[in-house]
Short mmCIF file of C-alpha atoms in Angstrom, two decimals:
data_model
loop_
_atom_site.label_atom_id
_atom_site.label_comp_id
_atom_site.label_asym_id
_atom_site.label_seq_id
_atom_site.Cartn_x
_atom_site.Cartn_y
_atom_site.Cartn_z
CA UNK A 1308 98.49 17.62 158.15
CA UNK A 1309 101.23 19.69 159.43
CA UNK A 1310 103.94 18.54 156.86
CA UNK A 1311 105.54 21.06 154.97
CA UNK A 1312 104.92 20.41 151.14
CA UNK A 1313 106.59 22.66 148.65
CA UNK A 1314 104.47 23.27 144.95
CA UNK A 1315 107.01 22.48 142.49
CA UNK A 1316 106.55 24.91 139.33
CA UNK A 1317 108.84 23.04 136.94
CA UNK A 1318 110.78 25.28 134.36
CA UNK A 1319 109.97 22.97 130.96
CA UNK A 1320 106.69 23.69 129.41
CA UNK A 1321 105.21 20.25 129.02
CA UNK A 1322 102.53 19.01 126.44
CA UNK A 1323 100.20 16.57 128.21
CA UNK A 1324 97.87 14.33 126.03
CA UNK A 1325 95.33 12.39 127.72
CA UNK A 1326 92.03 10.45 126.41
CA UNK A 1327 88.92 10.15 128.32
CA UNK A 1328 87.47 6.33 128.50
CA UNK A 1329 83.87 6.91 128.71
CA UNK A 1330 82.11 3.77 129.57
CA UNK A 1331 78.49 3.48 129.14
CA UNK A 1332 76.67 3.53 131.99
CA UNK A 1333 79.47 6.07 134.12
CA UNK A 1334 78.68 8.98 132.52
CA UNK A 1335 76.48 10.33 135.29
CA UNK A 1336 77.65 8.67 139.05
CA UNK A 1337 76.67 11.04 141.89
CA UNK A 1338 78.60 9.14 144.45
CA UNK A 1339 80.73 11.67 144.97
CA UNK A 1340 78.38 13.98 146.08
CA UNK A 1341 76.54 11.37 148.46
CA UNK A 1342 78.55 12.83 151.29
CA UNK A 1343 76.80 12.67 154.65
CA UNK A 1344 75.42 15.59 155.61
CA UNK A 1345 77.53 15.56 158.78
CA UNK A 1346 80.55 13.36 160.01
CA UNK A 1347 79.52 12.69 163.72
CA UNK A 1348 83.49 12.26 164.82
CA UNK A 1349 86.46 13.92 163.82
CA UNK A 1350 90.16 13.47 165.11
CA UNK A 1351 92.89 15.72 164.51
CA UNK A 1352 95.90 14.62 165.90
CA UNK A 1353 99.17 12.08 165.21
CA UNK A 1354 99.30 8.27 165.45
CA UNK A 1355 101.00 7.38 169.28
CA UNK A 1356 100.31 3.65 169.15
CA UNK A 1357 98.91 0.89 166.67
CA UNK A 1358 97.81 -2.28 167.63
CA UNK A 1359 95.96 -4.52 164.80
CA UNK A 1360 93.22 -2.10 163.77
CA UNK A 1361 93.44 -0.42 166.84
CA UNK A 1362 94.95 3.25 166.85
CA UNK A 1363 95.60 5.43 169.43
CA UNK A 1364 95.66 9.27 168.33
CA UNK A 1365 97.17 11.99 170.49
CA UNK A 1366 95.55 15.38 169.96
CA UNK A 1367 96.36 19.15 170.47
CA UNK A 1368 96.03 19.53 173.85
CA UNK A 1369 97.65 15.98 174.85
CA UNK A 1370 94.58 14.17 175.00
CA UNK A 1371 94.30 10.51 173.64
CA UNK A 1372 91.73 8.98 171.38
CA UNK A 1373 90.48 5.33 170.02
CA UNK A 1374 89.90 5.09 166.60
CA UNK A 1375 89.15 1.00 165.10
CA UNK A 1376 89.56 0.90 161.69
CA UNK A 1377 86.74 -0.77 159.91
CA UNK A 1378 86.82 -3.24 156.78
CA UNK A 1379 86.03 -0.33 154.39
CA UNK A 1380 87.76 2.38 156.37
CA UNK A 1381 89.20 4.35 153.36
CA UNK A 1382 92.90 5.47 154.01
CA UNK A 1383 93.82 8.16 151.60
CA UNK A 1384 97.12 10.49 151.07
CA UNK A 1385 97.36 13.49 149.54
CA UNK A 1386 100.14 15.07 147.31
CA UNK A 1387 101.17 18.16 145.51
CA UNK A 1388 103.11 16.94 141.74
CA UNK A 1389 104.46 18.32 139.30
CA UNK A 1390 103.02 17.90 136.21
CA UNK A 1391 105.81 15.68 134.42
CA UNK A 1392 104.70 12.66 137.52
CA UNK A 1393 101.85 12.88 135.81
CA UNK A 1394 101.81 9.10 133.47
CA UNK A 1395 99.61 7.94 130.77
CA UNK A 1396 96.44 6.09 132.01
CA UNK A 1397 96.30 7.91 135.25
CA UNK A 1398 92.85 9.53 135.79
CA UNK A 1399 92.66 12.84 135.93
CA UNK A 1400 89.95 15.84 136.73
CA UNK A 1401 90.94 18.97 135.32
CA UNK A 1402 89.15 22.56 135.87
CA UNK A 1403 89.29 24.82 133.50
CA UNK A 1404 88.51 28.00 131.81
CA UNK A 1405 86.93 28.58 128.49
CA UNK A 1406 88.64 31.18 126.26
CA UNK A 1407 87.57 33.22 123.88
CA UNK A 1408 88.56 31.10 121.03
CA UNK A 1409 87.33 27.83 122.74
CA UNK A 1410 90.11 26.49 123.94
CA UNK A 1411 91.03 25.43 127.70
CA UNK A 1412 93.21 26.58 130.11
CA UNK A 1413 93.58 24.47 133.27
CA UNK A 1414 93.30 25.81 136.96
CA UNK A 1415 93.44 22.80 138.94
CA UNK A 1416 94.66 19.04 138.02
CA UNK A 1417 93.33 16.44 140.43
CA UNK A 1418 95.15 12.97 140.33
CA UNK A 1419 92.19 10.13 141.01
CA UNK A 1420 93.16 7.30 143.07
CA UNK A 1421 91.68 3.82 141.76
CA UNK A 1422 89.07 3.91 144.39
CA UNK A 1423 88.30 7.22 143.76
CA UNK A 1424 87.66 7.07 139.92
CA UNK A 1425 85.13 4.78 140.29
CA UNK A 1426 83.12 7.08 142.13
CA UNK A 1427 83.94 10.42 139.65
CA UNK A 1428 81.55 11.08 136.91
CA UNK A 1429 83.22 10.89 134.29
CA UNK A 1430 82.98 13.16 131.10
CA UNK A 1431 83.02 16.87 130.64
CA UNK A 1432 80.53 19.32 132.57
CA UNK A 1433 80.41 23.14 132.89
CA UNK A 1434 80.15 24.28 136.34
CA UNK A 1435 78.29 27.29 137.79
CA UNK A 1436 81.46 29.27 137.75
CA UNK A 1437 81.65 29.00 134.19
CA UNK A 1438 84.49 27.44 134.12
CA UNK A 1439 84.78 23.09 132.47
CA UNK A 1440 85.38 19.93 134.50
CA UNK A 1441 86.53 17.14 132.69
CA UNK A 1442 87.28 13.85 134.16
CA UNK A 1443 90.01 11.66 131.80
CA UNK A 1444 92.13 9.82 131.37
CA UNK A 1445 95.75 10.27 130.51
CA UNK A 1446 96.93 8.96 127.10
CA UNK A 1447 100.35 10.38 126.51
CA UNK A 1448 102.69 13.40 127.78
CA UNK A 1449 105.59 15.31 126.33
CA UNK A 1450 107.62 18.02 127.74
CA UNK A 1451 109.45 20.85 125.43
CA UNK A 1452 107.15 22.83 123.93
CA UNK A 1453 105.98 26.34 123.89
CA UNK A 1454 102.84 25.54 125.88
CA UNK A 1455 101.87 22.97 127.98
CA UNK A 1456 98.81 20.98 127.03
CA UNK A 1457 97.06 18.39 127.81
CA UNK A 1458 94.56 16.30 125.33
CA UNK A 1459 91.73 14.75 126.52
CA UNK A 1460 89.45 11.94 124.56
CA UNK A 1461 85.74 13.16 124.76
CA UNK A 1462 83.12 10.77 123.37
CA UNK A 1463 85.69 9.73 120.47
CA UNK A 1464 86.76 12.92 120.14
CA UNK A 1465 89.96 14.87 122.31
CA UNK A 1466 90.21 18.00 123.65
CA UNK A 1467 93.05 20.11 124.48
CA UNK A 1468 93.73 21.41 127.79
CA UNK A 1469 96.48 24.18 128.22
CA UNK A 1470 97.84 23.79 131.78
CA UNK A 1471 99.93 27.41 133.02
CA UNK A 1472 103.30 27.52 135.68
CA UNK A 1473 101.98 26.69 138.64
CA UNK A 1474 98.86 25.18 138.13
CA UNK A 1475 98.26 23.03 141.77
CA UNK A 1476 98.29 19.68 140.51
CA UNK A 1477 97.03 16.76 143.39
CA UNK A 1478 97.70 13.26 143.07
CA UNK A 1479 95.15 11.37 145.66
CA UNK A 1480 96.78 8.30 147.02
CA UNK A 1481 94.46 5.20 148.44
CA UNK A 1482 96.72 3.53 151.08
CA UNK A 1483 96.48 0.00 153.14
CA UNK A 1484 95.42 0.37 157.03
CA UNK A 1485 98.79 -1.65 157.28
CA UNK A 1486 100.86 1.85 155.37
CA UNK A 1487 99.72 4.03 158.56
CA UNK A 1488 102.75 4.33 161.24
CA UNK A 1489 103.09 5.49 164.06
CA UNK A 1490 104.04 9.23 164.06
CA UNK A 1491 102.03 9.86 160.67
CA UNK A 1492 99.50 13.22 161.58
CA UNK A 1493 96.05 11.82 160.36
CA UNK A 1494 92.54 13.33 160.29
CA UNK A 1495 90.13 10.78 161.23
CA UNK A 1496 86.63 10.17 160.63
CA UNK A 1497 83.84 8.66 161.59
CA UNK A 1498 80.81 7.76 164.27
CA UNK A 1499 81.71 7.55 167.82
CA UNK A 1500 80.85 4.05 169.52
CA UNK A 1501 79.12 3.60 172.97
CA UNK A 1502 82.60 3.36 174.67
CA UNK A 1503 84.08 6.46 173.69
CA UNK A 1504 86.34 5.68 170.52
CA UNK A 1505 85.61 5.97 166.89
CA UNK A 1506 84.72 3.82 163.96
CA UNK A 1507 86.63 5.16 161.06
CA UNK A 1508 85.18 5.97 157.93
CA UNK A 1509 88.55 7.54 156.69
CA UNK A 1510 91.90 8.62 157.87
CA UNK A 1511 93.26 11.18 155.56
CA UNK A 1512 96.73 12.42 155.81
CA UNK A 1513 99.44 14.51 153.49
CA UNK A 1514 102.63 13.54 151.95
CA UNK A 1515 105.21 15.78 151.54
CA UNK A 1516 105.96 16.53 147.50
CA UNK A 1517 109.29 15.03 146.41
CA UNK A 1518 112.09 16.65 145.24
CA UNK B 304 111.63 44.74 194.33
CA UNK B 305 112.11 45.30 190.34
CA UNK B 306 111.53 44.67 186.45
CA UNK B 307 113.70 43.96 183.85
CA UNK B 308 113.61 45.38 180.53
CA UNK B 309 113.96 48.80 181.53
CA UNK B 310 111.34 49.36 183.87
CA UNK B 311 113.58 49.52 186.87
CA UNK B 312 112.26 49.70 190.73
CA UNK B 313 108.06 48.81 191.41
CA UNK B 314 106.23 48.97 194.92
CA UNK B 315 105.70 45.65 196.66
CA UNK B 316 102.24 45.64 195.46
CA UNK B 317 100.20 47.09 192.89
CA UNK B 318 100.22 46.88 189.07
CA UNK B 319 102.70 47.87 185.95
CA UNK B 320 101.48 48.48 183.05
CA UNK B 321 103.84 47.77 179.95
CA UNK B 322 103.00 48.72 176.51
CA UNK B 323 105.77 46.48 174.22
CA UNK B 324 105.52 46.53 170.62
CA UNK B 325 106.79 42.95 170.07
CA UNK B 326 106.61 39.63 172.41
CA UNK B 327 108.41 40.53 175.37
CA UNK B 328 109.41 38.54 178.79
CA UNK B 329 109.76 40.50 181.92
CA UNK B 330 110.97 39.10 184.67
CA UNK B 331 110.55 40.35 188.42
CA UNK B 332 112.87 40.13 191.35
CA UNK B 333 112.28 40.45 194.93
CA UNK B 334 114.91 40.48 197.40
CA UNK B 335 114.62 41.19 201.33
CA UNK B 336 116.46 40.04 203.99
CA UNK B 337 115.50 36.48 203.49
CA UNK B 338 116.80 35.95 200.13
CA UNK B 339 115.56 36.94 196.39
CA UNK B 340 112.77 35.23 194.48
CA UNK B 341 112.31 35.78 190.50
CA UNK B 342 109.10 35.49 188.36
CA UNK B 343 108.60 35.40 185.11
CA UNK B 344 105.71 36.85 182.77
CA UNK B 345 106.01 36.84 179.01
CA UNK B 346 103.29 39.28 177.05
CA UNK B 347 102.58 38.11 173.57
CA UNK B 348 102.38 40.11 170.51
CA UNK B 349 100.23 38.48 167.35
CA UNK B 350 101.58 39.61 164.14
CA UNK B 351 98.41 38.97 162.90
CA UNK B 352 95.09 39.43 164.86
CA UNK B 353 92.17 39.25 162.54
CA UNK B 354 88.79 38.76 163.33
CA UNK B 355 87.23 40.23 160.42
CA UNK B 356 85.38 42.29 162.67
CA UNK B 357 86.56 45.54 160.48
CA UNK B 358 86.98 46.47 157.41
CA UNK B 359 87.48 43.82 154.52
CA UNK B 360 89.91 43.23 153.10
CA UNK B 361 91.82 45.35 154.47
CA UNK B 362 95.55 43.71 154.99
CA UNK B 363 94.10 40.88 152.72
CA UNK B 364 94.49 40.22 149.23
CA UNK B 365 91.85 38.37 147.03
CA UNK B 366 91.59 37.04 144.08
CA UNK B 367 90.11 33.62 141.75
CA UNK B 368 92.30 31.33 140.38
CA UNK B 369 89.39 30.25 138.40
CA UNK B 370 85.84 30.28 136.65
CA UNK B 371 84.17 33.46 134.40
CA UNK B 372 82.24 34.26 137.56
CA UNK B 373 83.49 37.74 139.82
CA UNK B 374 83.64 35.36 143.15
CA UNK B 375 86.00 35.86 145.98
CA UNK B 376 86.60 35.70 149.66
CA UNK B 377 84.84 37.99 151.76
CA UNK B 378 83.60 39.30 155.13
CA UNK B 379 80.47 36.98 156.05
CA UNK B 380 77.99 37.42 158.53
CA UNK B 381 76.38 34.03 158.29
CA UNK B 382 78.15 32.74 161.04
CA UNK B 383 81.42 33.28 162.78
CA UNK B 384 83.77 31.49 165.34
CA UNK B 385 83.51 34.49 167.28
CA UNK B 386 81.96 38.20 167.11
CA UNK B 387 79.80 38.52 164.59
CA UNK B 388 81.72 38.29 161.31
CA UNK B 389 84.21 35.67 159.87
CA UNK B 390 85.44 35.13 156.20
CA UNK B 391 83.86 33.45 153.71
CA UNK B 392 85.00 31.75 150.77
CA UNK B 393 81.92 32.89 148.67
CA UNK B 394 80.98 36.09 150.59
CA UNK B 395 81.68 38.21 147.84
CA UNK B 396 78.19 37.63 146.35
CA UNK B 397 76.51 38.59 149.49
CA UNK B 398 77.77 38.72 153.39
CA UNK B 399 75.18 36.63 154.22
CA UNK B 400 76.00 34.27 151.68
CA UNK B 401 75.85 30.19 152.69
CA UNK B 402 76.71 28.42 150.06
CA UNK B 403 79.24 28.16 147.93
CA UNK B 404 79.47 28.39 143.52
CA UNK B 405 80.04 25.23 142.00
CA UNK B 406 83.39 25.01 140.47
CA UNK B 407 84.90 28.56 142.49
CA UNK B 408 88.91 28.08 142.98
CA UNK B 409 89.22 31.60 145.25
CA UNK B 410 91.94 33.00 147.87
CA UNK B 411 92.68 35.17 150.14
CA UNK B 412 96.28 36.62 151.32
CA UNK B 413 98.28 38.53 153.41
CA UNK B 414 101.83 39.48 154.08
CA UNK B 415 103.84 39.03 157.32
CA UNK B 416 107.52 39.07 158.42
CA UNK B 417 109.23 36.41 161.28
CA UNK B 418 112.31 38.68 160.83
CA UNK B 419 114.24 38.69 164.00
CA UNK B 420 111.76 35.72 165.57
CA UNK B 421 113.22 32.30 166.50
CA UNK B 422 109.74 30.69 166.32
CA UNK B 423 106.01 31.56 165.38
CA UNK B 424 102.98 29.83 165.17
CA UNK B 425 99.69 30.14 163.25
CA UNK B 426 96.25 29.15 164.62
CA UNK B 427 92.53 30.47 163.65
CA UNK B 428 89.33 28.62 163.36
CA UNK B 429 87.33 26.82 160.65
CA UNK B 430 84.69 25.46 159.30
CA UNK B 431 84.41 23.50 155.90
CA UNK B 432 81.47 21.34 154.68
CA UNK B 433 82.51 19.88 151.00
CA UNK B 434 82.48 17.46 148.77
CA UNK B 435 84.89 15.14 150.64
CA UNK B 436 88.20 14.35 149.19
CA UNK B 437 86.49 16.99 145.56
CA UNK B 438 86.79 20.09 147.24
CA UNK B 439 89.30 21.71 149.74
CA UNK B 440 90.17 24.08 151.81
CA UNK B 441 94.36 24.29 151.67
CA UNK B 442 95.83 26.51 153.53
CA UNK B 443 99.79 27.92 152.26
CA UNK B 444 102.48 30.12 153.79
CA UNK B 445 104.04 31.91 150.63
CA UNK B 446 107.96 32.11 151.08
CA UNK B 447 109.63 35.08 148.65
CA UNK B 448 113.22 33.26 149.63
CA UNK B 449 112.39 29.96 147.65
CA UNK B 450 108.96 31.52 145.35
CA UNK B 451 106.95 28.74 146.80
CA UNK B 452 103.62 28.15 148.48
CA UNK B 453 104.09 25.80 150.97
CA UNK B 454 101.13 24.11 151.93
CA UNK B 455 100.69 23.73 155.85
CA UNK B 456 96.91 22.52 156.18
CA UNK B 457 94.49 21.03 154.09
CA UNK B 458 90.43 20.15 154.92
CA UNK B 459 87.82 18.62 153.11
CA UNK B 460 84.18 17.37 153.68
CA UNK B 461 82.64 18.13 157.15
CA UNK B 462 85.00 19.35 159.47
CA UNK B 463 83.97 21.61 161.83
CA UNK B 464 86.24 20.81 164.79
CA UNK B 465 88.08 24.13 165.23
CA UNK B 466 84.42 25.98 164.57
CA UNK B 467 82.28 24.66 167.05
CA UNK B 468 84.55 24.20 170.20
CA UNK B 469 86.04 27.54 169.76
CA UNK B 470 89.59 26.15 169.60
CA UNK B 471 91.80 27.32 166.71
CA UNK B 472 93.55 24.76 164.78
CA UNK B 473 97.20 26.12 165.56
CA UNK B 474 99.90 25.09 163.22
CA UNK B 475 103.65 25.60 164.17
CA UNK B 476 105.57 27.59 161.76
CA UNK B 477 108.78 28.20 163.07
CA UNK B 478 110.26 26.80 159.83
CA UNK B 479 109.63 30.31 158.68
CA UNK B 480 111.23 31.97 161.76
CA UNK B 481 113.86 34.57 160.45
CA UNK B 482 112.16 35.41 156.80
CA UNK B 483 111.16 38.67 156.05
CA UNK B 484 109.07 37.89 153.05
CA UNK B 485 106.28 35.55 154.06
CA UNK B 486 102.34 35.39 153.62
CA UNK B 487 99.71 33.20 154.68
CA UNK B 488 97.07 32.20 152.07
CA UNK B 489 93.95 30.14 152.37
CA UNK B 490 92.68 28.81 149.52
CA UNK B 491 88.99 27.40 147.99
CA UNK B 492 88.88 24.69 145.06
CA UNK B 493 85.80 23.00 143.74
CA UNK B 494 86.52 20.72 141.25
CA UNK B 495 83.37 18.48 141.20
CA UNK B 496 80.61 19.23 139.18
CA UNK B 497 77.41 18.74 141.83
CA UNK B 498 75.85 20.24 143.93
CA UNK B 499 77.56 21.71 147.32
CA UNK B 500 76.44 19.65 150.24
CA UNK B 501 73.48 20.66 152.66
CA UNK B 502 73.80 24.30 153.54
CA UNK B 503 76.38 25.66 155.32
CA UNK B 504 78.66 24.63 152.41
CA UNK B 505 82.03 26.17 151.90
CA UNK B 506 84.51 27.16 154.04
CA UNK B 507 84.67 29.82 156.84
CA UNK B 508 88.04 30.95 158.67
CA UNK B 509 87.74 33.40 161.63
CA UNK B 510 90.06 34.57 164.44
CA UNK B 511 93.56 34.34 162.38
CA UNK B 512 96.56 34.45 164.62
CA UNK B 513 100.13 34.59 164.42
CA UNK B 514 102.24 34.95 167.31
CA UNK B 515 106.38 34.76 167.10
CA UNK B 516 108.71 34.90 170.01
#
């Protein structure tokens, strides 16, 4: 992911409502953390030939590898937004800090992919840090005020979220095996089969920010 | 027989020692009666060379971006790429610390120049066990010109290819050739609220390089 991509701080404040749809039943969904302990392949390198879910991926040091994308190979982008790409319904997982009078002040936005919602628990959770996570969804935006906000639906209730300048906001992108090109720089992963190549489990890469 | 760059006339054999203070190419000609031969040698100068071997932070600035707790990037002994200490994105509770705090969003930084260079590149190992696709290491270079971090690398869940075979990852960033006003920043975020993975969790950088010609 050697693609240059520039953090946009944009100069309006914004105000950015959004409503959490908790569904019964998704409150608590540990997917997310049912990682495997340990990825047994991992390519680093750019796309030098496709052929049906065949890639071929040239490394650092020139050498070639075999990846065959599987049925449920997940192919995800990555992007750094500003916050006014940010539209209601998208799902969103925001950390941030408690102050002193109770309100929030975001540190991080993350942008959920469709695929990748269903997997987030959903809801709002301290964290060892001390600081809140809470997974939403977005109901409405505006842009103009003094601060910039975002509102957040908890249980039938909303919550306010200040977001600061330059708060890194990520919008996670599920692609089609059919979007990756050649010349794309992709992290594979996966398990290595008998003959040398891998089976992918995901091929990750990053999009440069717009703008 | 003789050098370039002002070391002037050497003996047929032997050694030269040179001492330059920034990448340099010397070139050698030989000339006898049967013509004159040229050879090249270029000696490389990193602009960075840390192995946090010394002190820490030293050059480095750190800092949270996030949660109530006082955790930051430090000097770690649990493991390194090489010698016997690397950074850790956690370390600042203990050096021998393996694991990292739910919901930490940490940094580390450090200015460098590519004034006068035409091209540069980064390169230093890793190692990051996370919540895969939650929580990433990004890595930025920080250009003063346009007030922007510019991300150049970004790792999540188990990815410990530039850890274990001892090759850096090495990331060419002679888009920043010329600037005076540049840093490099790596950068923690959790933002899923579970457990880390199976221990080691967190990220780990070692051997950070940055050569410019």
């Amino acid at each position: 992911m050697n693609t240059m991509r520039r953090i946009h701080r944009p100069a309006v404040p914004a105000v950015l409502f959004l409503s959490l749809m908790l569904l019964a039943g998704t409150a608590v969904n540990g997917s997310a953390q049912n990682q495997p302990a340990a990825m047994t392949a991992a390519i680093d390198g750019t796309i030098s030939d496709m052929s049906g879910t065949v890639l071929t991926i040239t490394v650092a040091d020139g050498g070639r590898k075999v990846v065959e994308l599987q049925k449920d190979t997940l192919v995800l982008a990555r992007q750094f937004v500003a916050l006014e790409s940010i539209k209601p319904n998208d799902p969103l997982g925001v950390a941030a800090r408690r102050e002193s009078d109770g309100s929030l002040t975001a540190n991080g936005i993350k942008i959920f992919s469709p695929e990748l919602w269903t997997r987030v628990r959903k809801g709002q959770f301290p964290m060892q840090s001390g600081d809140v996570m809470t997974n939403a969804l977005v109901t409405r935006y505006a842009v103009g005020v003094q601060d910039r906000l975002q509102y957040m639906k908890i249980d039938n209730g909303t919550t306010a979220i200040m977001v600061p300048e330059g708060t890194r906001i990520t919008r996670m992108i599920t692609d089609r095996p059919a979007d990756l090109k050649t010349g794309m720089h992709v992290i594979v992963r996966g398990t290595p089969n008998a003959d040398g190549s891998v089976a992918a489990s995901s091929v990750s890469f990053a999009i440069p920010a717009k703008g | 027989v003789s050098i370039d760059q002002g070391i002037g006339s050497v003996s047929a054999s032997g050694s030269q020692t040179v001492s330059p203070t920034s990448t340099t190419t010397y070139t050698l000609t030989a000339t006898n009666a049967g013509g004159t031969v040229t050879a090249s040698c270029t000696v490389t100068i990193a602009l960075v060379a840390e192995g946090f071997e010394g002190t820490f932070p030293g050059a480095w600035t750190v800092g949270k971006m996030g949660g109530a707790i006082n955790v930051t990037w430090g000097a770690n002994r649990f493991m390194a790429a090489s010698g016997s200490w690397s950074a850790f994105c956690a370390s600042s509770l203990s050096p021998d610390n393996n694991v990292y705090t739910d919901g930490i969003y940490t940094y580390m930084e450090r200015p460098f120049s590519l004034y006068g260079y035409s091209s540069a590149a980064l390169s230093f190992n890793y190692y990051v066990n996370t919540q895969q696709y939650y929580d990433y290491l990004n890595v930025f270079i920080y250009d003063a010109s346009t007030s922007s971090y510019n991300l150049i690398m970004g790792s999540s869940g188990f990815d410990t290819m530039y850890w274990s075979s001892g090759s850096p990852k090495t990331i060419d960033i002679s888009t920043y050739a010329g600037k005076s006003s540049l840093k490099i920043r790596f950068e923690f975020q959790n933002m899923y609220p579970s457990s880390p993975p199976p221990l080691p969790s967190g990220a780990w950088v070692d051997n950070v390089v940055i050569t410019a010609h």
